[in-house]
Coordinates of C-alpha atoms in Angstrom, one line a residue:
X1 CA -29.6 -17.9 -15.6
X2 CA -27.8 -14.5 -16.3
X3 CA -24.3 -13.7 -15.0
X4 CA -25.5 -11.6 -12.1
X5 CA -27.7 -14.4 -10.6
X6 CA -24.9 -16.8 -10.9
X7 CA -22.4 -14.5 -9.3
X8 CA -24.9 -13.7 -6.5
X9 CA -25.5 -17.6 -5.8
X10 CA -21.7 -18.2 -5.8
X11 CA -21.1 -15.4 -3.4
X12 CA -23.8 -16.8 -1.0
X13 CA -22.3 -20.1 -1.2
X14 CA -18.7 -18.9 -0.8
X15 CA -19.4 -16.5 2.2
X16 CA -17.7 -19.2 4.7
X17 CA -14.5 -18.8 2.6
X18 CA -14.7 -15.0 2.3
X19 CA -15.4 -14.5 6.1
X20 CA -12.1 -13.4 7.4
X21 CA -11.5 -11.2 4.3
X22 CA -14.8 -9.7 4.6
X23 CA -14.2 -8.8 8.3
X24 CA -11.1 -7.1 7.5
X25 CA -12.8 -5.0 4.6
X26 CA -15.7 -4.1 6.9
X27 CA -13.4 -2.9 9.6
X28 CA -11.3 -1.0 7.2
X29 CA -14.2 0.7 5.6
X30 CA -15.6 1.7 8.9
X31 CA -12.3 3.0 10.2
X32 CA -11.7 4.9 6.9
X33 CA -15.1 6.6 7.1
X34 CA -14.4 7.9 10.7
X35 CA -11.0 9.0 9.6
X36 CA -12.0 11.2 6.7
X37 CA -15.2 12.3 8.5
X38 CA -12.9 14.4 10.8
X39 CA -12.3 16.9 8.1
X40 CA -16.0 17.3 7.2
X41 CA -17.2 17.8 10.6
X42 CA -17.8 21.5 11.0
X43 CA -18.4 21.6 14.7
X44 CA -15.2 19.6 15.2
X45 CA -13.1 21.8 13.1
X46 CA -14.6 24.9 14.7
X47 CA -13.8 23.7 18.2
X48 CA -10.3 22.8 17.3
X49 CA -9.9 26.1 15.5
X50 CA -7.0 25.0 13.6
X51 CA -8.0 22.6 10.7
X52 CA -4.7 21.0 10.3
X53 CA -4.4 20.0 13.9
X54 CA -7.2 17.3 13.2
X55 CA -7.2 17.0 9.4
X56 CA -3.5 16.3 8.7
X57 CA -3.3 13.3 11.1
X58 CA -6.5 11.8 9.8
X59 CA -5.5 12.3 6.1
X60 CA -2.1 10.7 6.8
X61 CA -3.5 7.7 8.5
X62 CA -6.2 7.5 5.8
X63 CA -3.7 7.3 3.1
X64 CA -1.5 4.8 4.7
X65 CA -4.7 2.7 5.5
X66 CA -5.8 2.8 1.9
X67 CA -2.3 1.8 0.5
X68 CA -2.0 -1.2 2.9
X69 CA -5.7 -2.5 2.5
X70 CA -5.1 -2.3 -1.4
X71 CA -2.0 -4.4 -1.1
X72 CA -3.7 -6.7 1.1
X73 CA -6.9 -7.1 -1.2
X74 CA -4.7 -7.8 -4.1
X75 CA -3.0 -10.5 -2.5
X76 CA -6.2 -12.1 -0.8
X77 CA -7.8 -11.9 -4.2
X78 CA -5.1 -14.0 -5.8
X79 CA -5.4 -16.5 -3.1
X80 CA -9.2 -17.0 -3.6
X81 CA -8.7 -17.4 -7.4
X82 CA -6.1 -20.0 -6.8
X83 CA -8.5 -21.9 -4.5
X84 CA -11.1 -22.0 -7.3
X85 CA -9.0 -22.9 -10.3
X86 CA -10.5 -26.4 -10.4
X87 CA -14.0 -24.9 -10.1
X88 CA -13.2 -22.5 -13.0
X89 CA -11.9 -25.5 -15.1
X90 CA -15.1 -27.5 -14.4
X91 CA -17.2 -24.6 -15.7
X92 CA -15.1 -24.5 -18.8
X93 CA -15.6 -28.3 -19.3
X94 CA -19.3 -27.7 -19.1
X95 CA -19.1 -25.6 -22.2
X96 CA -19.4 -22.2 -20.5
X97 CA -17.1 -19.6 -22.3
X98 CA -14.1 -18.1 -20.4
X99 CA -15.5 -14.7 -21.0
X100 CA -18.9 -15.4 -19.1
X101 CA -17.0 -17.2 -16.4
X102 CA -14.9 -14.1 -16.1
X103 CA -17.9 -11.8 -15.9
X104 CA -19.4 -13.9 -13.2
X105 CA -16.2 -13.8 -11.2
X106 CA -15.9 -10.1 -11.8
X107 CA -19.4 -9.5 -10.6
X108 CA -19.0 -11.7 -7.7
X109 CA -15.8 -9.8 -6.6
X110 CA -17.7 -6.4 -7.0
X111 CA -20.7 -7.7 -5.0
X112 CA -18.4 -8.7 -2.2
X113 CA -17.0 -5.3 -2.3
X114 CA -20.4 -3.6 -2.3
X115 CA -21.4 -5.8 0.6
X116 CA -18.4 -4.9 2.7
X117 CA -18.9 -1.2 1.7
X118 CA -22.4 -1.4 2.7
X119 CA -21.9 -3.1 6.0
X120 CA -18.7 -1.2 6.8
X121 CA -20.2 2.2 6.1
X122 CA -23.2 1.3 8.3
X123 CA -21.1 0.4 11.1
X124 CA -18.7 3.4 10.6
X125 CA -21.8 5.9 10.7
X126 CA -23.3 4.0 13.7
X127 CA -20.1 4.3 15.6
X128 CA -19.0 7.7 14.5
X129 CA -20.5 9.4 17.5
X130 CA -18.6 7.0 19.8
X131 CA -15.4 7.7 17.6
X132 CA -15.8 11.3 18.1
X133 CA -16.3 11.2 21.9
X134 CA -13.1 9.3 22.2
X135 CA -11.3 11.7 20.0
X136 CA -12.7 14.6 22.0
X137 CA -11.4 13.0 25.1
X138 CA -7.9 12.6 24.0
X139 CA -7.8 16.2 22.7
X140 CA -9.5 17.4 26.2
X141 CA -12.4 18.9 24.5
X142 CA -15.3 19.8 26.9
X143 CA -18.0 20.4 24.4
X144 CA -20.1 17.4 23.5
X145 CA -20.0 16.8 19.7
X146 CA -23.3 16.3 17.9
X147 CA -23.8 13.2 15.8
X148 CA -23.5 14.2 12.1
X149 CA -23.6 12.2 8.8
X150 CA -21.0 13.5 6.4
X151 CA -22.2 13.1 2.7
X152 CA -18.9 14.4 1.4
X153 CA -17.0 11.6 3.4
X154 CA -19.4 8.9 2.1
X155 CA -18.9 10.1 -1.4
X156 CA -15.1 10.0 -1.0
X157 CA -15.2 6.5 0.6
X158 CA -17.4 5.2 -2.2
X159 CA -15.2 6.5 -4.9
X160 CA -12.0 5.2 -3.2
X161 CA -13.3 1.7 -2.3
X162 CA -15.5 1.5 -5.4
X163 CA -12.4 2.0 -7.6
X164 CA -10.5 -0.7 -5.7
X165 CA -13.4 -3.1 -6.1
X166 CA -13.9 -2.4 -9.7
X167 CA -10.2 -2.8 -10.5
X168 CA -10.0 -6.2 -8.8
X169 CA -13.4 -7.1 -10.6
X170 CA -11.6 -6.4 -14.1
X171 CA -8.4 -8.2 -13.0
X172 CA -10.4 -11.4 -12.3
X173 CA -12.3 -11.2 -15.6
X174 CA -9.0 -10.8 -17.5
X175 CA -7.3 -13.6 -15.6
X176 CA -10.1 -16.0 -16.2
X177 CA -10.6 -15.0 -19.8
X178 CA -6.9 -15.8 -20.5
X179 CA -7.0 -19.0 -18.7
X180 CA -6.6 -22.5 -20.4
X181 CA -8.9 -25.4 -19.6
X182 CA -6.0 -27.9 -19.0
X183 CA -4.3 -25.5 -16.6
X184 CA -7.5 -25.0 -14.6
X185 CA -8.4 -28.8 -14.3
X186 CA -4.9 -29.9 -13.1
X187 CA -4.3 -26.8 -10.9
X188 CA -5.0 -28.8 -7.6
X189 CA -2.7 -31.5 -8.8
X190 CA 0.2 -29.1 -9.6
X191 CA 3.3 -29.8 -7.5
X192 CA 5.6 -27.2 -6.4
X193 CA 9.0 -27.1 -8.3
X194 CA 12.4 -26.5 -6.9
X195 CA 12.8 -22.8 -6.6
X196 CA 15.8 -21.3 -8.5
X197 CA 18.7 -20.0 -6.6
X198 CA 19.3 -16.4 -7.4
X199 CA 22.4 -15.2 -5.5
X200 CA 22.5 -11.8 -7.1
X201 CA 18.9 -11.0 -6.0
X202 CA 19.5 -12.5 -2.6
X203 CA 22.5 -10.4 -1.9
X204 CA 20.8 -7.3 -3.5
X205 CA 17.9 -7.8 -0.9
X206 CA 20.3 -7.8 2.0
X207 CA 22.1 -4.7 0.7
X208 CA 18.9 -2.8 -0.1
X209 CA 17.6 -3.4 3.5
X210 CA 21.1 -2.6 5.0
X211 CA 21.3 0.7 2.9
X212 CA 17.8 1.7 3.9
X213 CA 18.7 1.1 7.6
X214 CA 21.9 3.1 7.2
X215 CA 20.1 6.1 5.5
X216 CA 17.3 6.1 8.2
X217 CA 19.8 6.0 11.0
X218 CA 22.0 8.7 9.7
X219 CA 19.7 11.2 8.0
X220 CA 20.1 13.6 10.7
X221 CA 24.0 13.4 10.8
X222 CA 24.1 13.6 6.9
X223 CA 21.7 16.5 7.1
X224 CA 19.2 14.9 4.6
X225 CA 15.7 16.1 3.9
X226 CA 13.2 14.3 6.1
X227 CA 10.4 13.7 3.5
X228 CA 12.8 12.4 0.9
X229 CA 14.7 10.1 3.4
X230 CA 11.6 8.6 4.5
X231 CA 10.4 7.7 1.1
X232 CA 13.8 6.5 -0.1
X233 CA 14.0 4.3 3.1
X234 CA 10.6 2.9 2.6
X235 CA 11.2 1.9 -1.1
X236 CA 14.6 0.4 -0.3
X237 CA 13.4 -1.6 2.6
X238 CA 10.2 -2.7 0.8
X239 CA 12.1 -4.0 -2.2
X240 CA 14.9 -5.5 -0.1
X241 CA 12.2 -7.5 2.0
X242 CA 10.8 -8.7 -1.4
X243 CA 14.1 -9.9 -2.6
X244 CA 15.0 -11.3 0.8
X245 CA 12.0 -13.7 1.0
X246 CA 12.2 -14.3 -2.8
X247 CA 15.9 -15.2 -3.1
X248 CA 18.0 -15.0 0.0
X249 CA 15.7 -17.1 2.1
X250 CA 15.6 -19.7 -0.8
X251 CA 19.4 -19.8 -0.5
X252 CA 19.3 -20.3 3.1
X253 CA 16.9 -23.2 2.9
X254 CA 18.8 -24.8 0.1
X255 CA 21.8 -25.1 2.4
X256 CA 19.6 -26.6 5.0
X257 CA 18.2 -29.3 2.9
X258 CA 21.8 -30.3 2.0
X259 CA 22.9 -30.5 5.7
X260 CA 22.3 -34.1 6.8
X261 CA 23.0 -33.0 10.5
X262 CA 20.2 -30.5 10.3
X263 CA 17.5 -32.2 8.1
X264 CA 17.6 -35.9 9.1
X265 CA 16.5 -35.4 12.7
X266 CA 12.9 -35.9 14.1
X267 CA 10.4 -34.5 11.7
X268 CA 12.5 -31.8 10.2
X269 CA 12.8 -33.5 6.7
X270 CA 9.1 -33.1 6.1
X271 CA 8.9 -29.5 7.4
X272 CA 11.9 -28.0 6.0
X273 CA 11.3 -29.5 2.6
X274 CA 7.8 -28.2 2.4
X275 CA 8.9 -24.8 3.4
X276 CA 11.7 -24.8 0.8
X277 CA 9.5 -26.3 -2.0
X278 CA 6.7 -23.7 -1.3
X279 CA 8.9 -20.8 -1.2
X280 CA 8.6 -20.0 -5.0
X281 CA 4.8 -19.6 -4.4
X282 CA 4.8 -18.2 -0.8
X283 CA 7.6 -15.5 -0.9
X284 CA 5.2 -12.8 -1.7
X285 CA 2.9 -13.8 1.2
X286 CA 6.0 -13.8 3.4
X287 CA 7.1 -10.4 2.3
X288 CA 3.7 -8.9 2.7
X289 CA 3.4 -10.4 6.3
X290 CA 6.7 -8.9 7.2
X291 CA 5.7 -5.3 6.0
X292 CA 2.3 -5.6 7.6
X293 CA 4.1 -6.8 10.9
X294 CA 6.4 -3.8 10.7
X295 CA 3.3 -1.4 10.1
X296 CA 1.5 -3.1 13.0
X297 CA 4.3 -2.7 15.6
X298 CA 5.3 0.7 14.3
X299 CA 1.8 2.1 14.4
X300 CA 1.2 0.6 18.0
X301 CA 4.7 1.7 19.3
X302 CA 4.5 5.1 17.8
X303 CA 1.0 5.9 19.2
X304 CA 2.2 5.0 22.6
X305 CA 5.3 7.1 22.1
X306 CA 3.2 10.1 21.0
X307 CA 1.1 9.7 24.1
X308 CA 4.2 9.8 26.3
X309 CA 5.8 12.5 24.3
X310 CA 2.8 14.8 24.7
X311 CA 2.8 14.2 28.3
X312 CA 6.6 15.0 28.6
X313 CA 6.3 17.9 26.4
X314 CA 3.8 19.8 28.6
X315 CA 6.7 20.6 30.9
X316 CA 8.7 22.1 27.9
X317 CA 5.7 24.0 26.7
X318 CA 4.3 25.1 30.0
X319 CA 6.9 24.9 32.7
X320 CA 5.4 27.4 35.0
X321 CA 1.9 28.1 36.2
X322 CA 2.3 31.7 34.9
X323 CA 5.3 33.9 33.9
X324 CA 5.9 37.6 33.4
X325 CA 8.8 39.6 32.1
X326 CA 10.0 42.2 34.7
X327 CA 13.1 43.3 36.7
X328 CA 11.4 45.8 38.7
X329 CA 11.3 45.0 42.5
X330 CA 8.1 47.0 43.1
X331 CA 6.4 45.0 40.3
X332 CA 7.4 41.7 41.9
X333 CA 6.1 42.8 45.2
X334 CA 2.8 43.6 43.8
X335 CA 2.5 40.3 41.8
X336 CA 3.1 38.5 45.2
X337 CA 0.5 40.5 46.9
X338 CA -1.9 39.8 44.1
X339 CA -1.3 36.0 44.3
X340 CA -1.6 36.1 48.1
X341 CA -5.1 37.7 47.7
X342 CA -6.2 35.2 45.3
X343 CA -7.6 31.7 45.8
X344 CA -4.1 30.3 44.8
X345 CA -1.1 29.7 47.0
X346 CA 2.4 30.6 45.9
X347 CA 4.6 27.5 45.5
X348 CA 7.8 29.1 44.2
X349 CA 9.4 31.6 41.9
X350 CA 12.0 31.0 39.4
X351 CA 13.9 34.2 38.0
X352 CA 16.0 33.4 34.9
X353 CA 18.3 35.8 33.1
X354 CA 19.2 35.9 29.4
X355 CA 19.5 38.4 26.4
X356 CA 18.7 38.2 22.6
X357 CA 21.7 37.6 20.7
X358 CA 22.5 37.3 16.8
X359 CA 23.8 33.9 15.9
X360 CA 25.6 33.0 12.7
X361 CA 26.5 29.7 11.5
X362 CA 30.0 29.6 10.1
X363 CA 30.6 25.8 9.4
X364 CA 27.3 25.1 7.4
X365 CA 24.5 27.2 5.9
X366 CA 21.5 26.5 7.9
X367 CA 18.2 28.1 8.7
X368 CA 18.1 27.3 12.3
X369 CA 17.1 30.6 14.0
X370 CA 14.4 32.9 12.6
X371 CA 16.2 36.3 11.6
X372 CA 19.3 34.7 13.4
X373 CA 17.8 35.9 16.7
X374 CA 18.2 33.5 19.6
X375 CA 18.0 33.5 23.5
X376 CA 21.7 33.5 25.1
X377 CA 21.7 32.3 28.7
X378 CA 24.3 30.8 31.1
X379 CA 24.7 27.2 32.2
X380 CA 23.8 28.2 35.8
X381 CA 20.5 29.6 34.6
X382 CA 19.6 26.3 33.0
X383 CA 20.8 24.5 36.0
X384 CA 18.7 26.6 38.4
X385 CA 15.7 26.0 36.2
X386 CA 15.9 22.3 35.9
X387 CA 16.4 22.0 39.6
X388 CA 13.4 24.3 40.4
X389 CA 11.2 22.3 38.1
X390 CA 12.5 19.0 39.5
X391 CA 13.1 18.0 36.0
X392 CA 13.5 14.2 35.5
X393 CA 17.1 12.9 34.7
X394 CA 18.3 16.6 35.4
X395 CA 21.6 15.5 36.8
X396 CA 22.7 13.4 33.8
X397 CA 21.2 16.1 31.5
X398 CA 23.2 18.9 33.2
X399 CA 26.4 16.8 32.9
X400 CA 25.8 16.2 29.3
X401 CA 25.0 19.8 28.3
X402 CA 27.7 21.6 30.4
X403 CA 29.9 23.7 28.0
X404 CA 33.6 24.7 28.3
X405 CA 34.5 28.2 27.5
X406 CA 34.9 27.7 23.8
X407 CA 31.7 25.6 23.7
X408 CA 28.0 26.3 23.4
X409 CA 24.9 24.1 24.0
X410 CA 21.8 24.3 21.6
X411 CA 18.4 24.0 23.1
X412 CA 15.4 23.7 20.8
X413 CA 12.6 26.2 21.3
X414 CA 9.5 25.2 23.2
X415 CA 7.3 26.0 20.2
X416 CA 8.7 23.2 18.1
X417 CA 7.8 19.6 19.1
X418 CA 10.2 17.9 16.6
X419 CA 12.9 19.0 14.5
X420 CA 15.2 16.8 12.4
X421 CA 18.0 19.3 12.4
X422 CA 21.4 18.3 14.1
X423 CA 23.6 21.1 14.9
X424 CA 25.9 19.2 17.2
X425 CA 29.6 19.8 16.3
X426 CA 28.7 22.9 14.2
X427 CA 30.6 26.1 14.7
X428 CA 28.7 29.4 15.4
X429 CA 29.8 33.0 15.9
X430 CA 28.3 35.3 18.6
X431 CA 29.4 38.9 19.1
X432 CA 32.6 38.1 17.2
X433 CA 33.4 35.1 19.2
X434 CA 33.4 31.6 17.8
X435 CA 31.9 28.6 19.7
X436 CA 31.5 24.8 18.9
X437 CA 27.9 23.4 19.6
X438 CA 28.5 20.7 22.3
X439 CA 25.1 19.3 22.4
X440 CA 21.6 19.4 20.7
X441 CA 18.8 19.0 23.2
X442 CA 15.3 20.2 24.3
X443 CA 14.6 21.0 27.9
X444 CA 12.3 23.5 29.5
X445 CA 13.4 27.1 30.0
X446 CA 11.0 30.0 29.1
X447 CA 8.0 27.9 28.0
X448 CA 6.0 28.6 24.9
X449 CA 5.4 32.3 25.8
X450 CA 4.5 34.7 23.0
X451 CA 7.6 36.7 23.0
X452 CA 10.2 33.9 23.5
X453 CA 8.6 30.6 22.8
X454 CA 9.8 30.3 19.2
X455 CA 13.4 31.4 19.8
X456 CA 16.1 28.7 20.2
X457 CA 18.3 28.9 23.3
X458 CA 22.2 28.7 23.3
X459 CA 23.8 28.0 26.7
X460 CA 27.2 29.5 27.4
X461 CA 29.8 28.7 30.1
X462 CA 29.1 31.3 33.1
X463 CA 32.3 33.2 32.5
X464 CA 31.5 33.7 28.8
X465 CA 28.1 34.8 29.6
X466 CA 29.2 37.6 32.1
X467 CA 31.5 38.8 29.6
X468 CA 28.9 39.1 26.7
X469 CA 26.0 40.4 28.8
X470 CA 27.8 43.7 29.7
X471 CA 27.1 44.9 26.0
X472 CA 23.5 44.1 26.0
X473 CA 20.1 44.6 27.6
X474 CA 19.5 41.7 30.0
X475 CA 15.9 40.3 30.4
X476 CA 14.5 38.7 33.5
X477 CA 11.7 36.3 33.1
X478 CA 9.8 35.2 36.3
X479 CA 8.4 31.8 36.4
X480 CA 5.8 31.2 39.0
X481 CA 4.4 28.0 40.4
X482 CA 0.9 28.2 42.1
X483 CA -1.7 25.8 43.3
X484 CA -4.8 25.3 41.0
X485 CA -3.0 26.4 37.9
X486 CA -5.7 25.0 35.6
X487 CA -8.1 27.8 36.8
X488 CA -5.7 30.7 36.9
X489 CA -7.0 32.7 34.1
X490 CA -8.6 35.4 36.4
X491 CA -5.3 35.7 38.3
X492 CA -3.3 36.0 35.0
X493 CA -5.5 39.0 33.9
X494 CA -5.0 40.6 37.4
X495 CA -1.2 40.4 37.2
X496 CA -1.4 41.7 33.6
X497 CA -2.8 44.8 35.0
X498 CA 0.3 45.2 37.3
X499 CA 3.1 44.5 35.0
X500 CA 3.9 47.4 32.5
X501 CA 2.6 46.3 29.0
X502 CA 1.3 43.2 30.7
X503 CA -0.7 41.7 27.8
X504 CA 2.6 41.2 26.0
X505 CA 4.7 40.1 28.8
X506 CA 2.5 38.0 31.0
X507 CA 1.7 34.3 30.0
X508 CA -0.6 31.9 31.8
X509 CA -0.6 28.0 31.9
X510 CA -3.3 27.5 29.5
X511 CA -2.1 30.1 27.0
X512 CA 1.4 28.4 26.7
X513 CA 0.0 25.3 24.9
X514 CA 0.1 25.1 21.1
X515 CA -2.3 23.3 18.9
X516 CA 0.2 21.0 17.3
X517 CA 0.3 19.4 20.8
X518 CA -3.2 18.1 20.3
X519 CA -2.0 16.6 16.8
X520 CA 0.0 14.2 18.9
X521 CA -2.9 13.0 20.8
X522 CA -4.8 12.6 17.6
X523 CA -2.0 10.4 16.3
X524 CA -1.9 8.4 19.5
X525 CA -5.6 7.7 19.1
X526 CA -5.7 7.1 15.3
X527 CA -2.4 5.0 15.6
X528 CA -4.0 2.6 18.0
X529 CA -7.0 2.1 15.6
X530 CA -4.5 1.7 12.8
X531 CA -2.6 -0.9 14.6
X532 CA -5.7 -3.0 15.0
X533 CA -6.5 -2.8 11.3
X534 CA -2.9 -3.7 10.5
X535 CA -3.1 -6.7 12.9
X536 CA -6.3 -7.9 11.4
X537 CA -4.6 -7.8 7.8
X538 CA -1.5 -9.6 9.2
X539 CA -3.7 -12.3 10.6
X540 CA -5.6 -12.6 7.4
X541 CA -2.4 -12.8 5.3
X542 CA -0.8 -15.4 7.4
X543 CA -4.2 -17.4 7.6
X544 CA -4.6 -17.4 3.9
X545 CA -1.1 -18.8 3.4
X546 CA -1.4 -21.5 6.0
X547 CA -4.9 -22.5 4.8
X548 CA -3.5 -22.7 1.2
X549 CA -0.5 -24.8 2.5
X550 CA -2.8 -27.1 4.5
X551 CA -5.0 -27.8 1.6
X552 CA -1.9 -28.8 -0.5
X553 CA -0.3 -30.9 2.3
X554 CA -3.4 -32.8 3.3
X555 CA -2.9 -35.8 0.9
X556 CA 0.8 -35.8 2.0
X557 CA 0.0 -36.1 5.7
X558 CA -2.6 -38.7 5.2
X559 CA -0.1 -40.7 3.3
X560 CA 2.5 -40.3 6.3
X561 CA -0.4 -41.2 8.7
X562 CA -1.0 -44.5 6.7
X563 CA 2.8 -45.5 6.8
X564 CA 3.0 -45.1 10.6
X565 CA 3.5 -41.4 11.4
X566 CA 1.8 -40.6 14.6
X567 CA -0.5 -37.6 15.3
X568 CA 2.2 -36.4 17.7
X569 CA 4.9 -36.5 15.0
X570 CA 2.6 -34.8 12.6
X571 CA 1.7 -32.2 15.0
X572 CA 5.3 -31.6 15.8
X573 CA 6.2 -31.3 12.0
X574 CA 3.3 -28.8 11.6
X575 CA 4.2 -26.7 14.5
X576 CA 7.9 -26.5 13.1
X577 CA 6.7 -25.7 9.5
X578 CA 4.2 -22.8 10.6
X579 CA 6.7 -21.6 13.2
X580 CA 9.2 -21.0 10.5
X581 CA 6.6 -19.3 8.3
X582 CA 5.8 -17.0 11.4
X583 CA 9.4 -16.5 12.6
X584 CA 11.0 -14.8 9.6
X585 CA 8.4 -12.4 8.8
X586 CA 7.8 -11.5 12.4
X587 CA 11.5 -11.0 13.2
X588 CA 12.2 -8.9 10.1
X589 CA 9.2 -6.8 10.6
X590 CA 10.1 -6.0 14.2
X591 CA 13.6 -5.1 13.0
X592 CA 12.1 -2.8 10.4
X593 CA 9.8 -1.1 13.1
X594 CA 12.8 -0.6 15.4
X595 CA 14.6 1.2 12.7
X596 CA 11.4 3.4 12.0
X597 CA 11.0 4.3 15.6
X598 CA 14.7 5.0 15.9
X599 CA 14.2 7.5 13.1
X600 CA 11.3 9.0 14.9
X601 CA 13.6 9.3 18.0
X602 CA 16.0 11.3 15.9
X603 CA 13.5 13.6 14.8
X604 CA 12.2 14.3 18.2
X605 CA 15.3 14.1 20.3
X606 CA 13.8 11.7 22.7
X607 CA 13.9 8.0 23.6
X608 CA 11.0 5.7 23.0
X609 CA 12.6 2.4 24.0
X610 CA 10.0 1.6 26.7
X611 CA 7.0 2.2 24.4
X612 CA 8.8 0.3 21.6
X613 CA 9.2 -2.7 24.0
X614 CA 5.5 -2.6 24.9
X615 CA 4.6 -2.5 21.3
X616 CA 6.8 -5.4 20.3
X617 CA 5.7 -7.3 23.4
X618 CA 2.0 -6.9 22.8
X619 CA 2.4 -8.0 19.1
X620 CA 4.6 -10.9 19.9
X621 CA 2.2 -12.2 22.6
X622 CA -0.8 -11.9 20.3
X623 CA 1.0 -13.7 17.5
X624 CA 2.0 -16.5 19.8
X625 CA -1.6 -17.1 20.6
X626 CA -2.4 -16.9 16.9
X627 CA 0.3 -19.4 16.0
X628 CA -0.9 -22.0 18.4
X629 CA -4.5 -21.7 17.5
X630 CA -3.8 -22.1 13.8
X631 CA -1.4 -24.8 14.2
X632 CA -4.1 -26.8 16.0
X633 CA -6.5 -25.9 13.1
X634 CA -3.9 -27.0 10.5
X635 CA -3.2 -30.4 12.4
X636 CA -7.0 -30.9 12.4
X637 CA -7.4 -30.3 8.9
X638 CA -4.6 -32.4 7.5
X639 CA -4.9 -35.3 10.0
X640 CA -8.5 -36.0 9.8
X641 CA -9.6 -37.7 6.6

């Protein structure tokens, strides 16, 4: 029998072992296909008009997905090989060369990869129509997207995953070829040794995590580059997590095993001893679980946050049903008459006054305002606008941003959804006067209109504004609220005929949107899908670890059962042992995600506490159910002979 037939037979016999692993791979392949098919769907790209509004989120999510699944596959592959060491030894004992066994295992690994690729791609193509329907819904596209199969997306998927499966196949071949018979035969009998205490690595792990947190929390205050900061934080926290479980946790459990009050109570001796002696073999699994937990909570929380932010940002981008620039009374009267003659009813008008000023930063060299031009207005104008719009939390916001005569408040322009810049405390010069920036915020004012939407807003004390406006030409923007604003395009065109140079000075509700807004909706949709894949990978990693421990603990618990340990006591010991294995990775993962979301809050200048609590609550609830289920299965496996 040749190597291929043997590999095929082994794969067929071991499908029950590979079950959960195969499910994760199939879901990942299907998800990745739909992610990358976005950039190859000509109809969708044409509808969205701006390629990057759909492609950048999908490419980003696809890249993160591949990195995560590669890490997961490498870990799971090691687990499978460890479980089959005795089987490998028996093949060697039968006279089969290690090279041939290695080839069989490599082919089996690639066959498994090919199977997951075939099933996953079929499911991905089958559900791609449904995927694009949902994506079109979140982007408010009213045109039905036709069903298409993207050959380029299929080719890219086959290349990426094919490479991963081939690399794993060669890894298995090399590991088996270098294995020794005696080690394979006695692999199942090998007992875990006491892990070595490495205080330097343990302390280094805590320091790396702390430094990563510090940089993430202060990058805006220290004026650091966002991309560089994100990469540095990711590397520091990842290595810190690795050292935390590899060394610091070992130190903690070493202290616990020496504490008589702690360990000699109930069934703690068995549980804590098992955890301690297995740390040397399990710390990589625990570290990976923590990272996957962080990715799951972060993906879910951020997707919910983007959804909420997109809804909140609508007011900033389009605060009015329509707006026009004019200070002429006759023009205003004609506009009112035109509205009265239309199918819409006038709700209210907000007239805001400002001028365009030249801003110069004197405390730091910053590129904040394009050509140093910005909108200059007074506190009373902002106050009137927020009251007119009935903006949420307006009282506390107005109290927060109210400047003194030597201060000025910075309001980020409506065209920018997120900016990591922090100008609070900086000093600027305006018309030979120097002001300190009191606050850095984003609230609605002009909206994302063509002429003013990209200009930042600086708010002066009323007396200061009155002094400066005498030397400039003041602008009046009329913000109008009407009924049925979604269907106001005809009315906007009629008003544009009334206002001098109307095409440049009149803006409607629909025109004030920017396409980057829809990128948030895409991230919301893709983020939810990503969180499901991460959750599956988290479950699989924990499951493989617990299953491995159960197989090793079975003889031990059978012996304890024979000397009088009841099923209830064994179950209590198992719940404690598995609980600790769940507890540390989940807690650390949640803390990592909180820091990541806090970093996003700094970038977007908003609070996502509620969405973060939803994400954490959902993740913890699911993990509790999974914990109870896997503990019962563990008890059944080790208690029954």
